[in-house]
């Protein structure tokens, strides 16, 4: 096994860790809700199990208090537990999740950047309509994929991958970057070792990096901007830790064929190998062959 494969597999098995930082300056003046709107808490209908941030580790991935609060508020907004009918009052959020005002304000700032909320004077901080959300944001992709919209999100991601990745493979065949092609080969090697050991997590991470590198190799900056979206799609398409559904020989073979086609500069073969790989994935296979009825 190569040094890279050993390092990546070891890292994948280790638990993610993170420390809650001191917070930082309380410098974001989010608007307070008008007094008339404070008659009923925005949290009255929320999941009663949602409490102190530190008690819920699922999905936080070691992000610290700030990251965990962003994760939980984002999930609640995307799932519809928090709607535009009530303002998001920083004091109420802080009390609900037992975090400081600084953590709340920083978290709302992140959600505002993602298009999920807006803060205006005399109106307060409110949830924005779905049409304003940055649906290509990896976090929002994840939140949608594991919420009530999971079926739509996974279908849309499958269709997006079917559009992006074959094109990227064809373009990548014309760019002889030996360093990136070697990295692609390394990812296939890692996936093979991981499959042999039943290590789905390492397989998934190598798979995600493979597809991200493939898009980067295309030499198209607009496509490269979408590499993070594809990585997010791989993380949610088949389950929490799987990319091409489950590690299997068929997907491994197709990854190898992509690398071989790129090495020979055969764009047609590279594109065909990617399409074949995507049809192995049941989510893509279910939606791509025929158009949806409206």
PDB file of C-alpha atoms in Angstrom:
ATOM      1  CA  UNK A   1       0.000   0.000   0.000  1.00  0.00           C
ATOM      2  CA  UNK A   2       1.333   3.482  -0.845  1.00  0.00           C
ATOM      3  CA  UNK A   3       2.174   5.980   1.872  1.00  0.00           C
ATOM      4  CA  UNK A   4      -0.704   8.167   0.687  1.00  0.00           C
ATOM      5  CA  UNK A   5      -3.188   5.302   0.921  1.00  0.00           C
ATOM      6  CA  UNK A   6      -2.019   4.376   4.408  1.00  0.00           C
ATOM      7  CA  UNK A   7      -2.182   7.982   5.594  1.00  0.00           C
ATOM      8  CA  UNK A   8      -5.647   8.577   4.205  1.00  0.00           C
ATOM      9  CA  UNK A   9      -7.080   5.368   5.585  1.00  0.00           C
ATOM     10  CA  UNK A  10      -5.618   6.078   9.012  1.00  0.00           C
ATOM     11  CA  UNK A  11      -7.009   9.596   8.996  1.00  0.00           C
ATOM     12  CA  UNK A  12     -10.453   8.396   7.954  1.00  0.00           C
ATOM     13  CA  UNK A  13     -10.653   6.038  10.895  1.00  0.00           C
ATOM     14  CA  UNK A  14      -9.707   8.641  13.452  1.00  0.00           C
ATOM     15  CA  UNK A  15     -12.547  10.572  15.058  1.00  0.00           C
ATOM     16  CA  UNK A  16     -13.108  14.129  13.930  1.00  0.00           C
ATOM     17  CA  UNK A  17     -12.252  16.576  16.671  1.00  0.00           C
ATOM     18  CA  UNK A  18     -12.712  20.259  17.259  1.00  0.00           C
ATOM     19  CA  UNK A  19     -12.537  22.784  20.056  1.00  0.00           C
ATOM     20  CA  UNK A  20     -15.043  25.478  20.695  1.00  0.00           C
ATOM     21  CA  UNK A  21     -13.233  28.763  20.318  1.00  0.00           C
ATOM     22  CA  UNK A  22     -13.660  31.810  22.492  1.00  0.00           C
ATOM     23  CA  UNK A  23     -16.144  33.270  20.018  1.00  0.00           C
ATOM     24  CA  UNK A  24     -14.629  36.550  18.915  1.00  0.00           C
ATOM     25  CA  UNK A  25     -15.911  40.091  18.896  1.00  0.00           C
ATOM     26  CA  UNK A  26     -19.636  40.661  19.114  1.00  0.00           C
ATOM     27  CA  UNK A  27     -19.567  42.871  16.040  1.00  0.00           C
ATOM     28  CA  UNK A  28     -22.551  41.872  13.909  1.00  0.00           C
ATOM     29  CA  UNK A  29     -25.548  44.083  14.753  1.00  0.00           C
ATOM     30  CA  UNK A  30     -28.412  41.774  13.804  1.00  0.00           C
ATOM     31  CA  UNK A  31     -31.722  43.554  14.049  1.00  0.00           C
ATOM     32  CA  UNK A  32     -33.866  42.814  17.042  1.00  0.00           C
ATOM     33  CA  UNK A  33     -37.423  41.688  16.458  1.00  0.00           C
ATOM     34  CA  UNK A  34     -40.110  44.337  16.950  1.00  0.00           C
ATOM     35  CA  UNK A  35     -41.652  44.079  20.388  1.00  0.00           C
ATOM     36  CA  UNK A  36     -45.066  43.271  18.918  1.00  0.00           C
ATOM     37  CA  UNK A  37     -43.692  40.104  17.338  1.00  0.00           C
ATOM     38  CA  UNK A  38     -42.357  38.660  20.568  1.00  0.00           C
ATOM     39  CA  UNK A  39     -45.633  37.370  21.920  1.00  0.00           C
ATOM     40  CA  UNK A  40     -44.858  33.758  21.007  1.00  0.00           C
ATOM     41  CA  UNK A  41     -41.429  32.199  20.774  1.00  0.00           C
ATOM     42  CA  UNK A  42     -40.258  30.983  17.373  1.00  0.00           C
ATOM     43  CA  UNK A  43     -39.274  27.752  19.114  1.00  0.00           C
ATOM     44  CA  UNK A  44     -42.717  26.777  20.444  1.00  0.00           C
ATOM     45  CA  UNK A  45     -43.277  24.286  17.613  1.00  0.00           C
ATOM     46  CA  UNK A  46     -39.661  23.178  17.304  1.00  0.00           C
ATOM     47  CA  UNK A  47     -38.361  19.697  17.992  1.00  0.00           C
ATOM     48  CA  UNK A  48     -38.461  19.318  21.785  1.00  0.00           C
ATOM     49  CA  UNK A  49     -35.259  17.274  21.673  1.00  0.00           C
ATOM     50  CA  UNK A  50     -33.301  20.244  20.371  1.00  0.00           C
ATOM     51  CA  UNK A  51     -31.538  21.728  23.330  1.00  0.00           C
ATOM     52  CA  UNK A  52     -28.056  22.696  24.247  1.00  0.00           C
ATOM     53  CA  UNK A  53     -25.815  22.532  21.196  1.00  0.00           C
ATOM     54  CA  UNK A  54     -23.133  20.483  22.891  1.00  0.00           C
ATOM     55  CA  UNK A  55     -25.566  17.631  23.542  1.00  0.00           C
ATOM     56  CA  UNK A  56     -26.138  16.907  19.866  1.00  0.00           C
ATOM     57  CA  UNK A  57     -23.040  15.840  17.988  1.00  0.00           C
ATOM     58  CA  UNK A  58     -24.660  14.422  14.842  1.00  0.00           C
ATOM     59  CA  UNK A  59     -23.563  16.363  11.783  1.00  0.00           C
ATOM     60  CA  UNK A  60     -21.403  18.795  13.725  1.00  0.00           C
ATOM     61  CA  UNK A  61     -18.170  17.166  12.514  1.00  0.00           C
ATOM     62  CA  UNK A  62     -16.096  18.827  15.215  1.00  0.00           C
ATOM     63  CA  UNK A  63     -17.033  22.369  14.236  1.00  0.00           C
ATOM     64  CA  UNK A  64     -17.233  23.757  17.751  1.00  0.00           C
ATOM     65  CA  UNK A  65     -20.223  25.578  19.240  1.00  0.00           C
ATOM     66  CA  UNK A  66     -20.468  28.084  16.399  1.00  0.00           C
ATOM     67  CA  UNK A  67     -20.427  25.392  13.705  1.00  0.00           C
ATOM     68  CA  UNK A  68     -22.854  23.190  15.597  1.00  0.00           C
ATOM     69  CA  UNK A  69     -25.339  26.033  15.986  1.00  0.00           C
ATOM     70  CA  UNK A  70     -25.090  26.849  12.258  1.00  0.00           C
ATOM     71  CA  UNK A  71     -25.720  23.179  11.557  1.00  0.00           C
ATOM     72  CA  UNK A  72     -28.781  22.945  13.788  1.00  0.00           C
ATOM     73  CA  UNK A  73     -30.373  26.233  12.771  1.00  0.00           C
ATOM     74  CA  UNK A  74     -29.724  25.431   9.111  1.00  0.00           C
ATOM     75  CA  UNK A  75     -31.350  22.021   9.449  1.00  0.00           C
ATOM     76  CA  UNK A  76     -34.367  23.526  11.216  1.00  0.00           C
ATOM     77  CA  UNK A  77     -34.820  26.189   8.530  1.00  0.00           C
ATOM     78  CA  UNK A  78     -34.473  23.776   5.624  1.00  0.00           C
ATOM     79  CA  UNK A  79     -36.818  21.256   7.244  1.00  0.00           C
ATOM     80  CA  UNK A  80     -39.449  23.942   7.793  1.00  0.00           C
ATOM     81  CA  UNK A  81     -39.284  23.837  11.594  1.00  0.00           C
ATOM     82  CA  UNK A  82     -38.356  27.516  11.470  1.00  0.00           C
ATOM     83  CA  UNK A  83     -40.361  29.621   9.050  1.00  0.00           C
ATOM     84  CA  UNK A  84     -40.774  33.238   8.039  1.00  0.00           C
ATOM     85  CA  UNK A  85     -43.851  33.714  10.210  1.00  0.00           C
ATOM     86  CA  UNK A  86     -41.777  34.452  13.304  1.00  0.00           C
ATOM     87  CA  UNK A  87     -38.523  36.393  13.765  1.00  0.00           C
ATOM     88  CA  UNK A  88     -35.357  34.700  14.949  1.00  0.00           C
ATOM     89  CA  UNK A  89     -34.531  36.576  18.118  1.00  0.00           C
ATOM     90  CA  UNK A  90     -30.862  36.179  19.164  1.00  0.00           C
ATOM     91  CA  UNK A  91     -31.741  36.143  22.866  1.00  0.00           C
ATOM     92  CA  UNK A  92     -34.249  33.319  22.380  1.00  0.00           C
ATOM     93  CA  UNK A  93     -31.787  31.300  20.316  1.00  0.00           C
ATOM     94  CA  UNK A  94     -29.093  31.754  22.945  1.00  0.00           C
ATOM     95  CA  UNK A  95     -31.411  30.606  25.713  1.00  0.00           C
ATOM     96  CA  UNK A  96     -32.728  27.666  23.707  1.00  0.00           C
ATOM     97  CA  UNK A  97     -29.299  26.312  22.823  1.00  0.00           C
ATOM     98  CA  UNK A  98     -27.421  27.629  25.852  1.00  0.00           C
ATOM     99  CA  UNK A  99     -24.792  29.512  23.872  1.00  0.00           C
ATOM    100  CA  UNK A 100     -23.486  33.053  24.075  1.00  0.00           C
ATOM    101  CA  UNK A 101     -24.859  36.003  22.183  1.00  0.00           C
ATOM    102  CA  UNK A 102     -21.637  36.159  20.190  1.00  0.00           C
ATOM    103  CA  UNK A 103     -22.038  32.562  19.015  1.00  0.00           C
ATOM    104  CA  UNK A 104     -25.630  33.281  17.985  1.00  0.00           C
ATOM    105  CA  UNK A 105     -24.746  36.412  16.028  1.00  0.00           C
ATOM    106  CA  UNK A 106     -21.828  34.744  14.223  1.00  0.00           C
ATOM    107  CA  UNK A 107     -24.055  31.793  13.328  1.00  0.00           C
ATOM    108  CA  UNK A 108     -26.810  34.016  11.959  1.00  0.00           C
ATOM    109  CA  UNK A 109     -24.186  35.841   9.933  1.00  0.00           C
ATOM    110  CA  UNK A 110     -23.170  32.554   8.281  1.00  0.00           C
ATOM    111  CA  UNK A 111     -26.799  31.644   7.574  1.00  0.00           C
ATOM    112  CA  UNK A 112     -27.364  35.080   6.064  1.00  0.00           C
ATOM    113  CA  UNK A 113     -24.418  34.524   3.707  1.00  0.00           C
ATOM    114  CA  UNK A 114     -26.066  31.280   2.589  1.00  0.00           C
ATOM    115  CA  UNK A 115     -29.279  33.161   1.793  1.00  0.00           C
ATOM    116  CA  UNK A 116     -31.313  31.423   4.497  1.00  0.00           C
ATOM    117  CA  UNK A 117     -32.049  34.469   6.650  1.00  0.00           C
ATOM    118  CA  UNK A 118     -32.050  38.242   6.386  1.00  0.00           C
ATOM    119  CA  UNK A 119     -31.752  40.897   9.060  1.00  0.00           C
ATOM    120  CA  UNK A 120     -33.435  44.264   8.641  1.00  0.00           C
ATOM    121  CA  UNK A 121     -34.103  47.134  11.039  1.00  0.00           C
ATOM    122  CA  UNK A 122     -37.583  47.149  12.585  1.00  0.00           C
ATOM    123  CA  UNK A 123     -38.252  43.740  11.054  1.00  0.00           C
ATOM    124  CA  UNK A 124     -35.754  41.481  12.757  1.00  0.00           C
ATOM    125  CA  UNK A 125     -33.969  38.400  11.499  1.00  0.00           C
ATOM    126  CA  UNK A 126     -36.289  36.224   9.457  1.00  0.00           C
ATOM    127  CA  UNK A 127     -36.126  33.139   7.274  1.00  0.00           C
ATOM    128  CA  UNK A 128     -35.981  33.939   3.570  1.00  0.00           C
ATOM    129  CA  UNK A 129     -38.002  32.081   0.891  1.00  0.00           C
ATOM    130  CA  UNK A 130     -36.450  29.034  -0.752  1.00  0.00           C
ATOM    131  CA  UNK A 131     -35.972  30.993  -3.979  1.00  0.00           C
ATOM    132  CA  UNK A 132     -33.364  33.113  -2.144  1.00  0.00           C
ATOM    133  CA  UNK A 133     -31.358  30.190  -0.742  1.00  0.00           C
ATOM    134  CA  UNK A 134     -27.983  29.308  -2.192  1.00  0.00           C
ATOM    135  CA  UNK A 135     -29.029  25.810  -3.197  1.00  0.00           C
ATOM    136  CA  UNK A 136     -25.519  25.054  -4.456  1.00  0.00           C
ATOM    137  CA  UNK A 137     -24.010  25.590  -1.015  1.00  0.00           C
ATOM    138  CA  UNK A 138     -22.616  22.229   0.238  1.00  0.00           C
ATOM    139  CA  UNK A 139     -24.184  22.688   3.679  1.00  0.00           C
ATOM    140  CA  UNK A 140     -27.626  23.385   2.238  1.00  0.00           C
ATOM    141  CA  UNK A 141     -27.230  20.381  -0.052  1.00  0.00           C
ATOM    142  CA  UNK A 142     -26.546  18.241   3.006  1.00  0.00           C
ATOM    143  CA  UNK A 143     -29.409  19.694   5.047  1.00  0.00           C
ATOM    144  CA  UNK A 144     -31.877  19.175   2.212  1.00  0.00           C
ATOM    145  CA  UNK A 145     -30.599  15.657   1.551  1.00  0.00           C
ATOM    146  CA  UNK A 146     -31.266  14.513   5.107  1.00  0.00           C
ATOM    147  CA  UNK A 147     -34.516  16.400   5.619  1.00  0.00           C
ATOM    148  CA  UNK A 148     -38.065  16.237   4.233  1.00  0.00           C
ATOM    149  CA  UNK A 149     -36.767  17.250   0.774  1.00  0.00           C
ATOM    150  CA  UNK A 150     -34.314  14.350   0.605  1.00  0.00           C
ATOM    151  CA  UNK A 151     -35.859  12.691  -2.463  1.00  0.00           C
ATOM    152  CA  UNK A 152     -35.938  15.893  -4.501  1.00  0.00           C
ATOM    153  CA  UNK A 153     -32.422  16.823  -3.415  1.00  0.00           C
ATOM    154  CA  UNK A 154     -30.884  13.473  -4.319  1.00  0.00           C
ATOM    155  CA  UNK A 155     -32.696  13.404  -7.665  1.00  0.00           C
ATOM    156  CA  UNK A 156     -31.550  16.931  -8.487  1.00  0.00           C
ATOM    157  CA  UNK A 157     -27.981  16.114  -7.499  1.00  0.00           C
ATOM    158  CA  UNK A 158     -28.012  12.999  -9.653  1.00  0.00           C
ATOM    159  CA  UNK A 159     -29.201  14.988 -12.636  1.00  0.00           C
ATOM    160  CA  UNK A 160     -26.605  17.676 -12.001  1.00  0.00           C
ATOM    161  CA  UNK A 161     -23.796  15.114 -11.817  1.00  0.00           C
ATOM    162  CA  UNK A 162     -24.998  13.482 -15.028  1.00  0.00           C
ATOM    163  CA  UNK A 163     -24.667  16.871 -16.730  1.00  0.00           C
ATOM    164  CA  UNK A 164     -21.360  17.996 -15.238  1.00  0.00           C
ATOM    165  CA  UNK A 165     -19.093  15.001 -14.854  1.00  0.00           C
ATOM    166  CA  UNK A 166     -19.124  13.431 -18.341  1.00  0.00           C
ATOM    167  CA  UNK A 167     -18.304  16.853 -19.806  1.00  0.00           C
ATOM    168  CA  UNK A 168     -15.530  17.350 -17.267  1.00  0.00           C
ATOM    169  CA  UNK A 169     -14.023  13.974 -18.136  1.00  0.00           C
ATOM    170  CA  UNK A 170     -14.004  14.741 -21.855  1.00  0.00           C
ATOM    171  CA  UNK A 171     -12.319  18.097 -21.256  1.00  0.00           C
ATOM    172  CA  UNK A 172      -9.870  16.614 -18.748  1.00  0.00           C
ATOM    173  CA  UNK A 173      -8.533  14.205 -21.384  1.00  0.00           C
ATOM    174  CA  UNK A 174      -7.023  17.152 -23.180  1.00  0.00           C
ATOM    175  CA  UNK A 175      -5.033  18.364 -20.183  1.00  0.00           C
ATOM    176  CA  UNK A 176      -1.915  16.318 -19.520  1.00  0.00           C
ATOM    177  CA  UNK A 177      -1.284  17.293 -15.921  1.00  0.00           C
ATOM    178  CA  UNK A 178       0.760  14.388 -14.662  1.00  0.00           C
ATOM    179  CA  UNK A 179       0.488  15.433 -11.017  1.00  0.00           C
ATOM    180  CA  UNK A 180      -3.319  15.414 -11.034  1.00  0.00           C
ATOM    181  CA  UNK A 181      -3.514  12.193 -13.035  1.00  0.00           C
ATOM    182  CA  UNK A 182      -1.185  10.548 -10.517  1.00  0.00           C
ATOM    183  CA  UNK A 183      -3.444  11.745  -7.733  1.00  0.00           C
ATOM    184  CA  UNK A 184      -6.418  10.215  -9.497  1.00  0.00           C
ATOM    185  CA  UNK A 185      -4.549   6.906  -9.706  1.00  0.00           C
ATOM    186  CA  UNK A 186      -3.745   7.178  -6.009  1.00  0.00           C
ATOM    187  CA  UNK A 187      -7.443   7.617  -5.204  1.00  0.00           C
ATOM    188  CA  UNK A 188      -8.308   4.473  -7.153  1.00  0.00           C
ATOM    189  CA  UNK A 189      -5.632   2.596  -5.221  1.00  0.00           C
ATOM    190  CA  UNK A 190      -6.995   3.871  -1.925  1.00  0.00           C
ATOM    191  CA  UNK A 191     -10.523   2.893  -2.922  1.00  0.00           C
ATOM    192  CA  UNK A 192      -9.334  -0.606  -3.803  1.00  0.00           C
ATOM    193  CA  UNK A 193      -7.587  -1.102  -0.455  1.00  0.00           C
ATOM    194  CA  UNK A 194     -10.575   0.357   1.415  1.00  0.00           C
ATOM    195  CA  UNK A 195     -12.991  -1.943  -0.387  1.00  0.00           C
ATOM    196  CA  UNK A 196     -10.848  -4.932   0.481  1.00  0.00           C
ATOM    197  CA  UNK A 197     -10.963  -4.004   4.150  1.00  0.00           C
ATOM    198  CA  UNK A 198     -14.649  -3.111   4.181  1.00  0.00           C
ATOM    199  CA  UNK A 199     -13.770   0.497   5.011  1.00  0.00           C
ATOM    200  CA  UNK A 200     -16.710   2.439   3.533  1.00  0.00           C
ATOM    201  CA  UNK A 201     -15.628   5.750   5.035  1.00  0.00           C
ATOM    202  CA  UNK A 202     -12.194   5.761   3.407  1.00  0.00           C
ATOM    203  CA  UNK A 203     -13.716   4.567   0.131  1.00  0.00           C
ATOM    204  CA  UNK A 204     -16.189   7.457   0.267  1.00  0.00           C
ATOM    205  CA  UNK A 205     -13.554  10.078   0.940  1.00  0.00           C
ATOM    206  CA  UNK A 206     -11.262   8.827  -1.823  1.00  0.00           C
ATOM    207  CA  UNK A 207     -14.265   8.674  -4.160  1.00  0.00           C
ATOM    208  CA  UNK A 208     -15.206  12.277  -3.377  1.00  0.00           C
ATOM    209  CA  UNK A 209     -11.650  13.487  -3.965  1.00  0.00           C
ATOM    210  CA  UNK A 210     -11.434  11.544  -7.223  1.00  0.00           C
ATOM    211  CA  UNK A 211     -14.477  13.286  -8.677  1.00  0.00           C
ATOM    212  CA  UNK A 212     -13.401  16.680  -7.379  1.00  0.00           C
ATOM    213  CA  UNK A 213      -9.978  16.251  -9.028  1.00  0.00           C
ATOM    214  CA  UNK A 214     -11.594  15.117 -12.262  1.00  0.00           C
ATOM    215  CA  UNK A 215     -13.560  18.355 -12.498  1.00  0.00           C
ATOM    216  CA  UNK A 216     -10.504  20.427 -11.620  1.00  0.00           C
ATOM    217  CA  UNK A 217      -8.521  18.696 -14.359  1.00  0.00           C
ATOM    218  CA  UNK A 218     -11.070  19.827 -16.962  1.00  0.00           C
ATOM    219  CA  UNK A 219      -9.419  23.242 -17.043  1.00  0.00           C
ATOM    220  CA  UNK A 220     -12.733  25.084 -16.932  1.00  0.00           C
ATOM    221  CA  UNK A 221     -12.939  27.462 -13.984  1.00  0.00           C
ATOM    222  CA  UNK A 222     -16.708  27.552 -13.971  1.00  0.00           C
ATOM    223  CA  UNK A 223     -16.848  23.765 -13.808  1.00  0.00           C
ATOM    224  CA  UNK A 224     -14.129  23.795 -11.157  1.00  0.00           C
ATOM    225  CA  UNK A 225     -16.347  26.034  -9.051  1.00  0.00           C
ATOM    226  CA  UNK A 226     -18.840  23.162  -8.968  1.00  0.00           C
ATOM    227  CA  UNK A 227     -16.384  20.584  -7.629  1.00  0.00           C
ATOM    228  CA  UNK A 228     -17.547  21.179  -4.063  1.00  0.00           C
ATOM    229  CA  UNK A 229     -21.119  20.501  -5.130  1.00  0.00           C
ATOM    230  CA  UNK A 230     -20.153  17.155  -6.609  1.00  0.00           C
ATOM    231  CA  UNK A 231     -18.281  16.257  -3.419  1.00  0.00           C
ATOM    232  CA  UNK A 232     -21.372  17.107  -1.394  1.00  0.00           C
ATOM    233  CA  UNK A 233     -23.496  15.043  -3.760  1.00  0.00           C
ATOM    234  CA  UNK A 234     -21.254  12.036  -3.238  1.00  0.00           C
ATOM    235  CA  UNK A 235     -21.536  12.360   0.519  1.00  0.00           C
ATOM    236  CA  UNK A 236     -25.335  12.365   0.497  1.00  0.00           C
ATOM    237  CA  UNK A 237     -26.298  10.376  -2.608  1.00  0.00           C
ATOM    238  CA  UNK A 238     -26.304   6.899  -1.140  1.00  0.00           C
ATOM    239  CA  UNK A 239     -26.249   7.559   2.588  1.00  0.00           C
ATOM    240  CA  UNK A 240     -24.200   9.266   5.283  1.00  0.00           C
ATOM    241  CA  UNK A 241     -20.811   7.850   4.306  1.00  0.00           C
ATOM    242  CA  UNK A 242     -21.170   6.436   0.813  1.00  0.00           C
ATOM    243  CA  UNK A 243     -20.449   7.804  -2.628  1.00  0.00           C
ATOM    244  CA  UNK A 244     -21.204   5.276  -5.357  1.00  0.00           C
ATOM    245  CA  UNK A 245     -23.857   3.631  -3.178  1.00  0.00           C
ATOM    246  CA  UNK A 246     -21.605   0.944  -1.646  1.00  0.00           C
ATOM    247  CA  UNK A 247     -17.958   0.076  -2.352  1.00  0.00           C
ATOM    248  CA  UNK A 248     -18.121  -2.493  -5.139  1.00  0.00           C
ATOM    249  CA  UNK A 249     -15.947  -3.941  -7.870  1.00  0.00           C
ATOM    250  CA  UNK A 250     -17.990  -2.471 -10.713  1.00  0.00           C
ATOM    251  CA  UNK A 251     -17.533   1.122  -9.576  1.00  0.00           C
ATOM    252  CA  UNK A 252     -13.835   0.520  -8.896  1.00  0.00           C
ATOM    253  CA  UNK A 253     -13.337  -0.823 -12.417  1.00  0.00           C
ATOM    254  CA  UNK A 254     -15.037   2.207 -13.966  1.00  0.00           C
ATOM    255  CA  UNK A 255     -12.871   4.590 -11.933  1.00  0.00           C
ATOM    256  CA  UNK A 256      -9.819   2.764 -13.290  1.00  0.00           C
ATOM    257  CA  UNK A 257     -11.115   3.059 -16.860  1.00  0.00           C
ATOM    258  CA  UNK A 258     -11.526   6.797 -16.413  1.00  0.00           C
ATOM    259  CA  UNK A 259      -7.894   7.096 -15.321  1.00  0.00           C
ATOM    260  CA  UNK A 260      -6.721   4.972 -18.267  1.00  0.00           C
ATOM    261  CA  UNK A 261      -8.703   7.055 -20.757  1.00  0.00           C
ATOM    262  CA  UNK A 262      -7.295  10.277 -19.348  1.00  0.00           C
ATOM    263  CA  UNK A 263      -3.749   8.909 -19.556  1.00  0.00           C
ATOM    264  CA  UNK A 264      -4.167   8.236 -23.275  1.00  0.00           C
ATOM    265  CA  UNK A 265      -5.979  11.499 -23.936  1.00  0.00           C
ATOM    266  CA  UNK A 266      -9.115   9.695 -25.108  1.00  0.00           C
ATOM    267  CA  UNK A 267     -11.897  12.123 -24.228  1.00  0.00           C
ATOM    268  CA  UNK A 268     -14.661   9.991 -25.732  1.00  0.00           C
ATOM    269  CA  UNK A 269     -13.646   6.956 -23.671  1.00  0.00           C
ATOM    270  CA  UNK A 270     -13.314   9.055 -20.515  1.00  0.00           C
ATOM    271  CA  UNK A 271     -16.790  10.505 -21.001  1.00  0.00           C
ATOM    272  CA  UNK A 272     -18.271   7.064 -21.670  1.00  0.00           C
ATOM    273  CA  UNK A 273     -16.602   5.608 -18.560  1.00  0.00           C
ATOM    274  CA  UNK A 274     -18.060   8.360 -16.382  1.00  0.00           C
ATOM    275  CA  UNK A 275     -21.550   7.799 -17.786  1.00  0.00           C
ATOM    276  CA  UNK A 276     -21.204   4.087 -17.140  1.00  0.00           C
ATOM    277  CA  UNK A 277     -20.041   4.792 -13.600  1.00  0.00           C
ATOM    278  CA  UNK A 278     -22.999   7.065 -12.925  1.00  0.00           C
ATOM    279  CA  UNK A 279     -25.486   4.466 -14.146  1.00  0.00           C
ATOM    280  CA  UNK A 280     -24.066   2.074 -11.541  1.00  0.00           C
ATOM    281  CA  UNK A 281     -25.376   4.512  -8.964  1.00  0.00           C
ATOM    282  CA  UNK A 282     -29.075   3.663  -8.393  1.00  0.00           C
ATOM    283  CA  UNK A 283     -30.129   7.248  -7.671  1.00  0.00           C
ATOM    284  CA  UNK A 284     -28.811   8.361 -11.065  1.00  0.00           C
ATOM    285  CA  UNK A 285     -30.002   5.271 -12.914  1.00  0.00           C
ATOM    286  CA  UNK A 286     -33.522   5.881 -11.644  1.00  0.00           C
ATOM    287  CA  UNK A 287     -33.815   9.422 -13.006  1.00  0.00           C
ATOM    288  CA  UNK A 288     -31.522   9.858 -15.989  1.00  0.00           C
ATOM    289  CA  UNK A 289     -32.708   7.502 -18.754  1.00  0.00           C
ATOM    290  CA  UNK A 290     -36.103   9.151 -19.223  1.00  0.00           C
ATOM    291  CA  UNK A 291     -37.345  12.710 -18.631  1.00  0.00           C
ATOM    292  CA  UNK A 292     -39.593  13.447 -15.686  1.00  0.00           C
ATOM    293  CA  UNK A 293     -43.269  14.069 -16.166  1.00  0.00           C
ATOM    294  CA  UNK A 294     -44.494  17.504 -15.145  1.00  0.00           C
TER     295      UNK A 294
END
